[in-house]
């Protein structure tokens, strides 16, 4: 007998073996027990969650020679023939390749005839959303009032693509993603059955990579078993997947906490040299920081949300040091990176830019210091030669935090205007005060503008924009009377037209022509 893939060997044969879908199996078994089976079912859910397996089990249950029961016997000729695909009255159709109106018309004609081998004809149409609009229309009447001896089971991963006229004629059952622990338990059973051993960390990696699909988990396990020699280790799984372990992300987070930019860049260098896929690496990073967020928010209950028990203390320590706000900011940067990296041929560069965004803004202005020790050599006196004095070259000074703010101010004003026109108008009437990188002072000459900026969430608008641009929280405070550098632009002076426009934006007024009133 030819070898069968693991997911085919371990395909569920009864409702009891259909793990992770108890809500579906209970509904179908109760319908069988009460004799109230619907004429058409719509199975919806992600790949590898058991839709086609459930359809075949249901087909066996209604045609079992022991009579309709909540479980097929799997011993009679009907059950074994359906499982092997030999019964002509149970037809499994792939709608991706059989999607035209002619095929559906042929199906509709054959449905009129009585079954030959079993009690009921069962049509299992997989990926039904791939049918053409004409094919759906041809199926409507038969689906609404099928012959008594016919049962339709439609399966799809994208139910939103189905016409409402189809879904309204079916009883819909949604298959959920299979829980992490359920997949892990099933994998352990398979490994024990094939006579191999597997480390706990390796099982965790496979179950996590499966993302709720038991079929994907079994396919990956089969690949790892073929690769590994003896006991399956986490290194074997990582080698097959072409990814990195959690230790890499732990070190990356430690580098962020220690403000060690060089260490973070060296980690990216190791990932690039080892030939890892940066898109998958980004997805793993997002999951790692998600785990940090979950651990910090849920504490001891985090294990119920898929956090490994041996990693929970380490994650909690890092999450506490970062804080929810910083974790959320890093996740936003990584999500933006994931959308960009899919279309880039320079993924490493995009990752390096993302690391620069993650680190605090002012830290990047300070270059690392290098010390070089010169070898001691004997100095031989040379003949003095008169050389013309070269002109002194001015060494550029390090840019201060306030100068950085002044350069970014036009952009800040534009972003504030998108949030609040009133706040933008108030800033135009104010002046830039002191800025130390953490606290920003806005000065106003008049009490009215000062009070307006202090209230009505106007400071909050500015603080939100500053946090987006500089990547950290900056506190805004207002003062009266002092006159530092103008906020709106150093090179521009206020003119009457701008002052009038500012007043109109603050008070939401309009100009009236006095000559028209007369």
Coordinates of C-alpha atoms in Angstrom, one line a residue:
X1 CA 0.0 0.0 0.0
X2 CA 1.3 3.4 -0.9
X3 CA 2.2 5.9 1.8
X4 CA -0.4 8.4 2.9
X5 CA 0.3 11.8 4.4
X6 CA -0.2 12.2 8.1
X7 CA -3.2 14.5 7.8
X8 CA -4.9 11.9 5.6
X9 CA -4.0 9.0 8.0
X10 CA -5.4 11.0 11.0
X11 CA -8.5 12.5 9.3
X12 CA -11.4 12.2 11.7
X13 CA -13.7 9.2 11.0
X14 CA -16.4 10.0 13.6
X15 CA -17.8 13.1 15.1
X16 CA -16.0 12.3 18.4
X17 CA -12.7 12.5 16.6
X18 CA -13.5 15.9 15.1
X19 CA -11.6 18.0 17.7
X20 CA -12.2 21.6 18.5
X21 CA -15.6 21.8 16.8
X22 CA -18.0 20.6 19.6
X23 CA -20.6 23.2 18.7
X24 CA -20.8 21.8 15.2
X25 CA -20.8 18.1 16.1
X26 CA -23.5 18.6 18.8
X27 CA -25.8 20.4 16.3
X28 CA -25.4 17.7 13.7
X29 CA -25.8 14.8 16.1
X30 CA -28.9 16.3 17.6
X31 CA -30.4 16.7 14.2
X32 CA -29.6 13.1 13.4
X33 CA -31.0 11.9 16.7
X34 CA -34.3 13.8 16.3
X35 CA -34.7 13.1 12.5
X36 CA -34.6 16.8 11.7
X37 CA -31.7 17.0 9.3
X38 CA -31.7 20.0 7.0
X39 CA -31.7 19.6 3.2
X40 CA -28.7 21.9 2.8
X41 CA -25.8 22.9 5.1
X42 CA -23.2 25.6 4.7
X43 CA -19.9 24.9 6.5
X44 CA -17.8 28.0 6.9
X45 CA -14.3 28.4 8.4
X46 CA -10.6 28.7 7.8
X47 CA -8.6 26.0 6.1
X48 CA -7.7 22.8 8.1
X49 CA -10.5 23.2 10.6
X50 CA -12.5 20.1 9.6
X51 CA -15.2 21.2 7.1
X52 CA -14.7 18.5 4.5
X53 CA -14.1 15.9 7.2
X54 CA -17.4 16.8 8.9
X55 CA -19.2 16.6 5.6
X56 CA -17.9 13.1 4.9
X57 CA -18.8 11.9 8.5
X58 CA -22.3 13.3 8.0
X59 CA -22.6 11.5 4.6
X60 CA -21.6 8.3 6.3
X61 CA -24.0 8.8 9.2
X62 CA -27.1 9.3 7.0
X63 CA -26.1 6.3 4.8
X64 CA -24.8 3.8 7.4
X65 CA -26.2 0.3 7.0
X66 CA -26.8 0.2 10.7
X67 CA -29.4 3.0 10.3
X68 CA -29.2 6.7 10.8
X69 CA -27.4 7.3 14.1
X70 CA -25.3 10.0 15.8
X71 CA -22.1 8.2 14.7
X72 CA -21.3 6.1 11.6
X73 CA -20.2 2.5 12.3
X74 CA -17.2 2.7 9.8
X75 CA -17.5 -1.1 9.4
X76 CA -20.3 -1.5 6.8
X77 CA -19.8 -1.4 3.1
X78 CA -21.5 2.0 2.8
X79 CA -19.2 3.7 5.4
X80 CA -16.0 2.2 4.0
X81 CA -17.0 3.0 0.4
X82 CA -17.8 6.7 1.2
X83 CA -14.6 7.1 3.1
X84 CA -12.6 5.6 0.2
X85 CA -14.5 7.7 -2.4
X86 CA -16.0 4.7 -4.2
X87 CA -19.7 5.4 -3.7
X88 CA -21.1 7.1 -6.8
X89 CA -24.1 8.6 -4.9
X90 CA -21.7 10.6 -2.6
X91 CA -20.0 13.1 -4.9
X92 CA -17.3 15.6 -3.7
X93 CA -17.0 18.5 -6.1
X94 CA -14.2 21.1 -6.2
X95 CA -15.9 24.3 -7.2
X96 CA -12.6 25.9 -8.0
X97 CA -12.2 23.6 -11.1
X98 CA -15.9 22.7 -11.7
X99 CA -17.4 26.2 -11.5
X100 CA -19.4 26.7 -14.7
X101 CA -23.1 26.6 -15.4
X102 CA -22.9 23.5 -17.5
X103 CA -21.5 21.4 -14.6
X104 CA -24.2 22.7 -12.3
X105 CA -26.9 21.9 -14.8
X106 CA -25.5 18.4 -15.1
X107 CA -25.6 18.1 -11.3
X108 CA -29.2 19.4 -11.2
X109 CA -30.3 16.8 -13.7
X110 CA -28.6 13.9 -11.9
X111 CA -30.1 14.9 -8.5
X112 CA -33.5 14.0 -9.8
X113 CA -32.7 10.3 -10.0
X114 CA -32.9 8.0 -7.0
X115 CA -29.6 6.9 -5.4
X116 CA -28.2 3.5 -6.6
X117 CA -25.9 2.3 -3.8
X118 CA -27.0 4.1 -0.6
X119 CA -30.1 5.7 0.9
X120 CA -29.3 9.4 0.2
X121 CA -27.4 11.2 -2.5
X122 CA -24.9 13.6 -0.9
X123 CA -23.3 16.5 -2.9
X124 CA -20.3 18.0 -1.1
X125 CA -19.3 21.2 -2.9
X126 CA -15.9 22.5 -1.6
X127 CA -14.9 26.1 -2.0
X128 CA -18.4 26.9 -3.2
X129 CA -17.7 30.7 -3.4
X130 CA -15.7 30.0 -6.6
X131 CA -18.8 29.2 -8.6
X132 CA -19.8 31.7 -11.2
X133 CA -22.9 33.9 -10.9
X134 CA -24.7 31.9 -13.6
X135 CA -23.8 28.6 -11.8
X136 CA -25.3 30.0 -8.5
X137 CA -28.5 31.0 -10.3
X138 CA -28.8 27.5 -11.8
X139 CA -28.4 26.0 -8.4
X140 CA -30.9 28.1 -6.6
X141 CA -34.1 26.2 -7.3
X142 CA -32.6 22.8 -6.7
X143 CA -31.1 24.0 -3.5
X144 CA -34.4 25.5 -2.3
X145 CA -36.5 22.4 -3.0
X146 CA -34.2 19.4 -3.5
X147 CA -35.6 15.9 -3.9
X148 CA -36.1 14.0 -0.7
X149 CA -33.2 11.7 -1.3
X150 CA -30.6 14.5 -1.8
X151 CA -28.5 16.3 0.8
X152 CA -26.3 19.3 -0.1
X153 CA -23.2 20.2 1.9
X154 CA -21.5 23.4 0.8
X155 CA -18.1 24.4 2.2
X156 CA -16.2 27.7 1.9
X157 CA -13.4 29.7 3.5
X158 CA -14.9 33.0 2.3
X159 CA -18.7 33.0 3.1
X160 CA -18.9 36.8 2.4
X161 CA -18.5 36.0 -1.3
X162 CA -21.7 33.9 -1.4
X163 CA -24.9 35.4 -2.7
X164 CA -27.5 36.0 0.0
X165 CA -29.9 33.9 -2.0
X166 CA -27.6 30.9 -1.5
X167 CA -26.9 31.4 2.2
X168 CA -30.6 31.9 3.1
X169 CA -31.4 28.5 1.7
X170 CA -28.8 26.7 3.9
X171 CA -28.3 26.0 7.5
X172 CA -25.0 27.7 8.3
X173 CA -22.4 26.2 10.7
X174 CA -19.2 28.1 11.4
X175 CA -16.0 26.2 12.1
X176 CA -13.7 27.9 14.6
X177 CA -9.9 28.0 14.6
X178 CA -8.7 25.1 16.7
X179 CA -7.3 26.0 20.1
X180 CA -3.5 25.9 20.6
X181 CA -3.7 23.3 23.4
X182 CA -6.0 21.0 21.3
X183 CA -3.6 21.1 18.4
X184 CA -0.6 20.4 20.8
X185 CA -2.4 17.5 22.4
X186 CA -3.3 16.0 18.9
X187 CA 0.3 16.3 17.8
X188 CA 1.5 14.5 20.9
X189 CA -0.8 11.6 20.1
X190 CA 0.4 11.4 16.6
X191 CA 4.1 11.4 17.6
X192 CA 3.5 8.7 20.2
X193 CA 1.6 6.6 17.5
X194 CA 4.5 6.8 15.0
X195 CA 7.1 5.9 17.7
X196 CA 9.0 9.1 17.8
X197 CA 9.9 11.6 20.6
X198 CA 9.5 15.4 20.5
X199 CA 10.6 18.2 22.8
X200 CA 7.9 20.4 24.5
X201 CA 9.3 23.5 22.8
X202 CA 9.2 21.9 19.4
X203 CA 5.5 21.0 19.9
X204 CA 4.8 24.6 21.0
X205 CA 6.5 26.0 17.8
X206 CA 4.5 23.7 15.5
X207 CA 1.2 24.4 17.2
X208 CA 1.9 28.1 17.1
X209 CA 2.9 28.1 13.5
X210 CA -0.3 26.2 12.6
X211 CA -2.4 29.2 13.6
X212 CA -5.5 27.2 14.4
X213 CA -5.3 24.7 11.4
X214 CA -4.8 21.1 12.5
X215 CA -4.1 20.0 8.9
X216 CA -1.3 22.6 8.7
X217 CA 0.1 21.3 12.0
X218 CA 0.1 17.7 10.8
X219 CA 1.8 18.6 7.5
X220 CA 4.5 20.6 9.3
X221 CA 5.0 17.8 11.8
X222 CA 5.5 15.3 8.9
X223 CA 8.1 17.6 7.4
X224 CA 9.9 18.0 10.7
X225 CA 9.9 14.2 11.3
X226 CA 11.5 13.6 7.9
X227 CA 14.2 16.2 8.7
X228 CA 15.0 15.3 12.3
X229 CA 17.1 12.4 13.4
X230 CA 15.9 10.9 16.6
X231 CA 14.1 13.2 19.1
X232 CA 12.6 16.3 17.4
X233 CA 14.1 19.5 18.9
X234 CA 13.0 23.1 18.6
X235 CA 16.2 23.7 16.5
X236 CA 14.8 21.1 14.0
X237 CA 11.5 23.0 13.8
X238 CA 13.2 26.4 13.3
X239 CA 15.5 24.9 10.6
X240 CA 12.5 23.6 8.7
X241 CA 10.5 26.8 9.1
X242 CA 13.4 29.0 8.2
X243 CA 12.7 31.3 11.2
X244 CA 14.3 32.3 14.5
X245 CA 13.5 31.4 18.1
X246 CA 12.0 33.5 20.8
X247 CA 15.5 34.1 22.2
X248 CA 16.3 36.5 19.4
X249 CA 13.2 38.6 20.2
X250 CA 14.0 38.5 23.9
X251 CA 17.5 39.9 23.1
X252 CA 16.0 42.5 20.7
X253 CA 13.7 43.7 23.5
X254 CA 16.6 43.7 26.0
X255 CA 18.5 45.9 23.5
X256 CA 15.6 48.3 23.3
X257 CA 15.3 48.5 27.1
X258 CA 19.1 49.1 27.4
X259 CA 19.1 51.7 24.6
X260 CA 21.7 49.5 22.8
X261 CA 21.1 50.4 19.2
X262 CA 24.3 48.7 18.0
X263 CA 23.1 45.4 19.6
X264 CA 19.8 45.6 17.8
X265 CA 21.4 46.2 14.4
X266 CA 23.8 43.3 15.0
X267 CA 20.8 41.0 15.6
X268 CA 19.4 42.1 12.3
X269 CA 22.7 41.3 10.7
X270 CA 22.6 37.8 12.1
X271 CA 19.1 37.3 10.7
X272 CA 20.1 38.5 7.3
X273 CA 23.3 36.4 7.1
X274 CA 21.4 33.3 8.1
X275 CA 19.1 33.8 5.2
X276 CA 15.8 34.1 7.2
X277 CA 12.7 35.5 5.6
X278 CA 12.2 39.0 7.0
X279 CA 8.5 39.0 6.3
X280 CA 8.1 35.9 8.6
X281 CA 10.5 37.5 11.0
X282 CA 8.3 40.5 11.2
X283 CA 5.2 38.4 11.9
X284 CA 7.1 36.6 14.7
X285 CA 8.1 40.0 16.2
X286 CA 4.5 41.1 16.2
X287 CA 3.4 38.0 18.0
X288 CA 6.2 38.4 20.5
X289 CA 5.2 42.0 21.4
X290 CA 1.6 40.9 21.4
X291 CA 2.6 38.3 24.1
X292 CA 4.3 41.0 26.1
X293 CA 1.0 43.1 26.0
X294 CA -1.1 40.1 27.0
X295 CA 1.2 39.1 29.8
X296 CA 1.2 42.6 31.3
X297 CA -2.6 43.0 30.9
X298 CA -3.6 39.5 32.1
X299 CA -0.9 38.5 34.6
X300 CA -1.3 34.9 35.8
X301 CA -4.3 34.3 33.4
X302 CA -2.1 34.9 30.3
X303 CA -1.6 31.1 29.9
X304 CA -5.2 30.9 28.8
X305 CA -4.4 33.1 25.9
X306 CA -1.7 31.0 24.5
X307 CA 1.4 32.1 26.5
X308 CA 3.8 29.3 27.3
X309 CA 4.2 28.8 31.1
X310 CA 8.0 28.7 30.9
X311 CA 8.2 32.0 29.1
X312 CA 5.6 33.9 31.1
X313 CA 8.0 35.2 33.9
X314 CA 10.6 36.4 31.3
X315 CA 7.9 38.1 29.2
X316 CA 6.3 39.7 32.3
X317 CA 9.6 41.2 33.4
X318 CA 10.2 42.8 30.0
X319 CA 6.6 44.0 29.7
X320 CA 6.8 45.7 33.0
X321 CA 9.9 47.6 32.0
X322 CA 8.4 48.7 28.7
X323 CA 4.9 49.5 29.8
X324 CA 1.7 49.1 27.8
X325 CA 2.1 52.5 26.0
X326 CA 5.5 51.7 24.7
X327 CA 4.5 48.1 23.6
X328 CA 1.5 49.6 21.7
X329 CA 3.8 52.1 20.0
X330 CA 6.2 49.3 18.9
X331 CA 3.4 47.2 17.7
X332 CA 2.1 50.1 15.5
X333 CA 5.6 50.5 14.0
X334 CA 5.8 46.7 13.3
X335 CA 2.4 46.6 11.7
X336 CA 3.3 49.4 9.4
X337 CA 6.6 47.6 8.6
X338 CA 4.8 44.4 7.7
X339 CA 2.6 46.2 5.2
X340 CA 5.7 47.8 3.6
X341 CA 8.0 44.8 3.7
X342 CA 5.8 42.6 1.5
X343 CA 6.5 44.7 -1.6
X344 CA 10.2 45.7 -0.9
X345 CA 13.3 44.1 -2.2
X346 CA 15.3 45.7 0.7
X347 CA 13.6 44.2 3.7
X348 CA 16.6 44.5 5.9
X349 CA 16.8 48.3 5.3
X350 CA 13.2 48.7 6.2
X351 CA 13.8 46.8 9.5
X352 CA 16.7 49.0 10.3
X353 CA 14.6 52.1 9.8
X354 CA 11.9 50.6 12.0
X355 CA 14.5 50.0 14.7
X356 CA 15.5 53.7 14.5
X357 CA 11.9 54.6 15.0
X358 CA 11.6 52.4 18.0
X359 CA 14.6 54.0 19.7
X360 CA 14.1 57.4 21.3
X361 CA 14.6 60.4 19.0
X362 CA 17.3 62.2 21.0
X363 CA 19.4 59.1 21.4
X364 CA 20.1 59.1 17.6
X365 CA 21.6 62.6 17.7
X366 CA 24.5 61.2 19.8
X367 CA 27.0 59.2 17.7
X368 CA 28.9 56.4 19.4
X369 CA 32.4 57.2 20.6
X370 CA 35.3 55.3 19.2
X371 CA 38.7 55.0 21.0
X372 CA 41.7 54.0 19.1
X373 CA 45.1 53.4 20.7
X374 CA 48.0 54.2 18.4
X375 CA 51.2 52.1 18.5
X376 CA 54.2 53.9 20.2
X377 CA 56.9 54.6 17.7
X378 CA 60.1 56.5 17.9
X379 CA 59.8 60.0 16.5
X380 CA 62.6 61.0 14.2
X381 CA 63.3 64.8 14.0
X382 CA 62.7 66.1 10.5
X383 CA 63.8 69.3 8.8
X384 CA 61.3 72.1 9.3
X385 CA 59.6 73.2 6.2
X386 CA 57.5 76.3 6.0
X387 CA 54.0 75.4 4.9
X388 CA 51.2 77.9 4.3
X389 CA 48.7 77.9 7.1
X390 CA 45.4 76.3 6.0
X391 CA 42.2 78.2 6.8
X392 CA 40.3 76.9 9.8
X393 CA 37.2 74.9 9.0
X394 CA 34.3 75.4 11.2
X395 CA 33.2 72.2 12.9
X396 CA 29.4 71.8 12.9
X397 CA 27.9 71.7 16.3
X398 CA 25.5 69.0 17.5
X399 CA 21.9 70.0 16.8
X400 CA 20.1 70.8 20.0
X401 CA 16.6 69.5 20.8
X402 CA 15.1 72.9 20.3
X403 CA 16.7 73.3 16.8
X404 CA 15.2 69.9 15.9
X405 CA 11.8 71.1 17.1
X406 CA 12.1 74.3 15.0
X407 CA 12.9 72.3 11.9
X408 CA 9.9 70.0 12.5
X409 CA 7.5 72.8 13.5
X410 CA 5.9 73.3 10.0
X411 CA 5.1 69.6 9.9
X412 CA 3.8 69.7 13.4
X413 CA 1.5 72.6 12.5
X414 CA 0.1 70.7 9.5
X415 CA -0.6 67.6 11.6
X416 CA -2.3 69.7 14.3
X417 CA -4.5 71.4 11.7
X418 CA -5.8 67.9 10.7
X419 CA -6.7 67.3 14.3
X420 CA -8.2 70.7 15.2
X421 CA -8.4 73.9 13.3
X422 CA -8.9 75.9 16.5
X423 CA -5.7 74.5 18.1
X424 CA -3.8 75.2 14.9
X425 CA -5.0 78.9 15.0
X426 CA -4.0 79.2 18.6
X427 CA -0.5 77.9 17.9
X428 CA -0.1 80.5 15.2
X429 CA -0.8 83.2 17.7
X430 CA 1.7 81.8 20.2
X431 CA 5.5 81.7 20.5
X432 CA 8.0 78.9 21.0
X433 CA 9.4 78.7 24.5
X434 CA 11.9 76.4 26.0
X435 CA 12.3 72.7 24.9
X436 CA 14.5 70.2 26.6
X437 CA 13.4 67.1 24.7
X438 CA 10.7 66.2 27.3
X439 CA 8.9 69.5 28.1
X440 CA 7.7 72.1 25.6
X441 CA 6.7 75.6 26.5
X442 CA 4.3 77.7 24.4
X443 CA 4.2 81.4 25.3
X444 CA 1.2 83.7 24.8
X445 CA 1.0 87.5 25.2
X446 CA -2.7 87.6 25.9
X447 CA -4.7 86.0 28.6
X448 CA -7.5 84.9 26.1
X449 CA -5.2 82.8 24.0
X450 CA -3.6 81.3 27.1
X451 CA -6.9 80.2 28.5
X452 CA -8.1 78.8 25.2
X453 CA -4.9 76.7 24.8
X454 CA -5.1 75.4 28.4
X455 CA -8.7 74.2 28.0
X456 CA -10.8 72.3 25.5
X457 CA -8.3 69.5 24.9
X458 CA -6.1 71.8 22.8
X459 CA -2.9 70.8 24.6
X460 CA -3.9 67.1 24.1
X461 CA -4.0 67.6 20.3
X462 CA -0.5 69.0 20.3
X463 CA 0.9 66.3 22.6
X464 CA -0.6 63.6 20.4
X465 CA 1.1 65.0 17.3
X466 CA 4.4 65.4 19.1
X467 CA 4.3 61.8 20.3
X468 CA 3.6 60.6 16.7
X469 CA 6.5 62.6 15.2
X470 CA 9.1 62.2 17.9
X471 CA 8.1 58.7 19.0
X472 CA 7.9 59.6 22.7
X473 CA 5.6 61.5 25.1
X474 CA 6.3 65.3 25.3
X475 CA 4.6 67.4 27.9
X476 CA 3.2 70.8 26.8
X477 CA 2.9 73.7 29.2
X478 CA 1.7 77.3 28.5
X479 CA 3.0 80.6 29.9
X480 CA 2.2 84.3 29.7
X481 CA 4.3 87.2 28.7
X482 CA 7.7 86.0 27.5
X483 CA 8.7 86.4 23.8
X484 CA 11.1 83.8 22.5
X485 CA 11.2 82.6 18.9
X486 CA 8.0 82.8 16.9
X487 CA 6.2 79.5 16.5
X488 CA 4.8 79.8 13.0
X489 CA 8.0 80.6 11.2
X490 CA 11.2 82.3 12.0
X491 CA 11.5 84.0 8.7
X492 CA 7.9 85.2 8.4
X493 CA 6.2 88.1 10.1
X494 CA 2.5 88.3 10.9
X495 CA 0.6 90.5 8.5
X496 CA -2.9 91.9 9.0
X497 CA -4.5 89.3 6.6
X498 CA -3.0 86.4 8.6
X499 CA -4.2 88.0 11.9
X500 CA -7.7 88.3 10.4
X501 CA -7.7 84.7 9.2
X502 CA -6.5 83.5 12.6
X503 CA -9.4 85.3 14.3
X504 CA -11.9 83.8 11.8
X505 CA -10.6 80.3 12.5
X506 CA -10.8 80.8 16.3
X507 CA -14.3 82.4 16.4
X508 CA -15.6 80.6 13.3
X509 CA -16.8 83.9 11.9
X510 CA -17.0 85.4 8.4
X511 CA -16.2 88.8 6.8
X512 CA -19.0 91.3 6.1
X513 CA -18.6 94.0 3.5
X514 CA -19.6 97.3 5.2
X515 CA -20.4 98.9 1.8
X516 CA -23.1 96.2 1.1
X517 CA -24.8 97.0 4.5
X518 CA -25.1 100.7 3.5

